[in-house]
PDB file of C-alpha atoms in Angstrom:
ATOM      1  CA  ASN A 188     -12.634   6.840  10.638  1.00 80.00           C
ATOM      2  CA  GLN A 189     -16.408   6.902  10.322  1.00 87.00           C
ATOM      3  CA  MET A 190     -18.955   6.658   7.523  1.00 88.00           C
ATOM      4  CA  LEU A 191     -22.116   8.752   7.522  1.00 91.00           C
ATOM      5  CA  LYS A 192     -25.340   8.288   5.572  1.00 89.00           C
ATOM      6  CA  ALA A 193     -27.719  11.008   4.487  1.00 93.00           C
ATOM      7  CA  ASP A 194     -31.450  10.772   3.811  1.00 92.00           C
ATOM      8  CA  SER A 195     -32.033  12.968   0.764  1.00 93.00           C
ATOM      9  CA  ALA A 196     -35.755  13.271   1.538  1.00 95.00           C
ATOM     10  CA  THR A 197     -35.371  14.541   5.119  1.00 96.00           C
ATOM     11  CA  GLY A 198     -31.816  15.888   5.150  1.00 95.00           C
ATOM     12  CA  GLU A 199     -31.073  13.738   8.204  1.00 97.00           C
ATOM     13  CA  ILE A 200     -27.459  12.585   8.578  1.00 97.00           C
ATOM     14  CA  ARG A 201     -26.648   9.516  10.699  1.00 95.00           C
ATOM     15  CA  ARG A 202     -23.534   7.515  11.473  1.00 93.00           C
ATOM     16  CA  PHE A 203     -23.463   4.197   9.601  1.00 90.00           C
ATOM     17  CA  LEU A 204     -20.211   2.731  10.900  1.00 90.00           C
ATOM     18  CA  VAL A 205     -17.017   3.515  12.778  1.00 91.00           C
ATOM     19  CA  GLY A 206     -13.712   1.861  11.933  1.00 87.00           C
ATOM     20  CA  PRO A 207     -10.928   0.761  14.274  1.00 82.00           C
ATOM     21  CA  LYS A 208      -8.690   3.365  15.923  1.00 77.00           C
ATOM     22  CA  GLY A 209      -6.288   5.012  13.495  1.00 79.00           C
ATOM     23  CA  CYS A 210      -7.838   3.569  10.328  1.00 85.00           C
ATOM     24  CA  GLU A 211      -9.004   5.098   7.084  1.00 88.00           C
ATOM     25  CA  ILE A 212     -12.295   3.811   5.643  1.00 91.00           C
ATOM     26  CA  THR A 213     -11.854   3.376   1.886  1.00 88.00           C
ATOM     27  CA  GLY A 214     -13.083   1.575  -1.188  1.00 84.00           C
ATOM     28  CA  ILE A 215     -16.845   1.345  -0.732  1.00 91.00           C
ATOM     29  CA  THR A 216     -18.563  -0.832  -3.341  1.00 95.00           C
ATOM     30  CA  TRP A 217     -21.533  -3.199  -3.640  1.00 96.00           C
ATOM     31  CA  SER A 218     -22.196  -6.676  -4.992  1.00 97.00           C
ATOM     32  CA  PRO A 219     -24.083  -6.710  -8.321  1.00 97.00           C
ATOM     33  CA  ASP A 220     -27.359  -7.527  -6.521  1.00 97.00           C
ATOM     34  CA  ARG A 221     -26.760  -4.690  -3.974  1.00 96.00           C
ATOM     35  CA  ARG A 222     -27.320  -7.058  -1.053  1.00 98.00           C
ATOM     36  CA  THR A 223     -23.699  -6.852   0.163  1.00 98.00           C
ATOM     37  CA  MET A 224     -21.658  -3.692   0.748  1.00 95.00           C
ATOM     38  CA  PHE A 225     -17.853  -3.957   0.893  1.00 96.00           C
ATOM     39  CA  ILE A 226     -15.791  -1.466   2.889  1.00 94.00           C
ATOM     40  CA  GLY A 227     -11.986  -1.223   2.925  1.00 93.00           C
ATOM     41  CA  ILE A 228     -10.242  -0.662   6.263  1.00 89.00           C
ATOM     42  CA  GLN A 229      -6.798   0.783   5.560  1.00 88.00           C
ATOM     43  CA  HIS A 230      -3.861   1.603   7.867  1.00 80.00           C
ATOM     44  CA  PRO A 231      -5.342   0.426  11.189  1.00 77.00           C
ATOM     45  CA  GLY A 232      -2.863   0.793  14.010  1.00 72.00           C
ATOM     46  CA  VAL A 233      -0.179   2.686  12.094  1.00 70.00           C
ATOM     47  CA  ARG A 234       0.519   4.496  15.349  1.00 67.00           C
ATOM     48  CA  ALA A 235       0.212   1.327  17.491  1.00 66.00           C
ATOM     49  CA  THR A 236      -3.329   2.202  18.613  1.00 68.00           C
ATOM     50  CA  SER A 237      -5.069  -0.832  17.093  1.00 72.00           C
ATOM     51  CA  HIS A 238      -4.591  -4.579  16.669  1.00 74.00           C
ATOM     52  CA  PHE A 239      -7.420  -4.975  14.114  1.00 73.00           C
ATOM     53  CA  PRO A 240      -8.626  -7.496  13.037  1.00 76.00           C
ATOM     54  CA  GLY A 241      -6.898 -10.115  15.210  1.00 79.00           C
ATOM     55  CA  GLY A 242      -6.964  -8.371  18.591  1.00 79.00           C
ATOM     56  CA  GLY A 243      -4.577  -9.069  21.451  1.00 80.00           C
ATOM     57  CA  ASN A 244      -1.002  -8.203  20.486  1.00 80.00           C
ATOM     58  CA  SER A 245      -1.411  -9.146  16.811  1.00 79.00           C
ATOM     59  CA  VAL A 246      -0.004  -6.964  14.051  1.00 78.00           C
ATOM     60  CA  PRO A 247      -2.727  -4.708  12.587  1.00 79.00           C
ATOM     61  CA  ARG A 248      -3.719  -5.498   8.980  1.00 80.00           C
ATOM     62  CA  SER A 249      -5.745  -3.715   6.353  1.00 85.00           C
ATOM     63  CA  SER A 250      -8.876  -5.645   5.434  1.00 88.00           C
ATOM     64  CA  VAL A 251     -12.185  -5.650   3.606  1.00 93.00           C
ATOM     65  CA  ILE A 252     -15.436  -6.176   5.482  1.00 93.00           C
ATOM     66  CA  ALA A 253     -18.748  -7.295   3.987  1.00 96.00           C
ATOM     67  CA  ILE A 254     -22.003  -5.820   5.322  1.00 95.00           C
ATOM     68  CA  GLN A 255     -25.468  -7.290   4.720  1.00 97.00           C
ATOM     69  CA  ARG A 256     -28.907  -6.414   6.035  1.00 95.00           C
ATOM     70  CA  GLU A 257     -30.388  -8.874   8.527  1.00 96.00           C
ATOM     71  CA  ASP A 258     -33.579  -9.065   6.446  1.00 97.00           C
ATOM     72  CA  GLY A 259     -31.647  -9.854   3.234  1.00 95.00           C
ATOM     73  CA  LYS A 260     -32.990  -6.805   1.364  1.00 96.00           C
ATOM     74  CA  LYS A 261     -30.937  -4.541  -0.868  1.00 95.00           C
ATOM     75  CA  ILE A 262     -28.734  -1.905   0.752  1.00 88.00           C
ATOM     76  CA  GLY A 263     -29.566   1.692  -0.050  1.00 76.00           C
TER      77      GLY A 263
END
């Protein structure tokens, strides 16, 4: 349940994000201007280990999250 990024120039691999317990990270895509990345979070809490995204005792739900850079530049 994590996503890694690799720097092709240096060969360095770093963790980009970690999803909720028990999830599968799926469906990565970008907006046409490449300023927003969309990530699918699928099957969180199938084994009752997560209450994503509501927290507390809520029923876990699959979702899509949008990621943007703080400086507004393109991703990647």
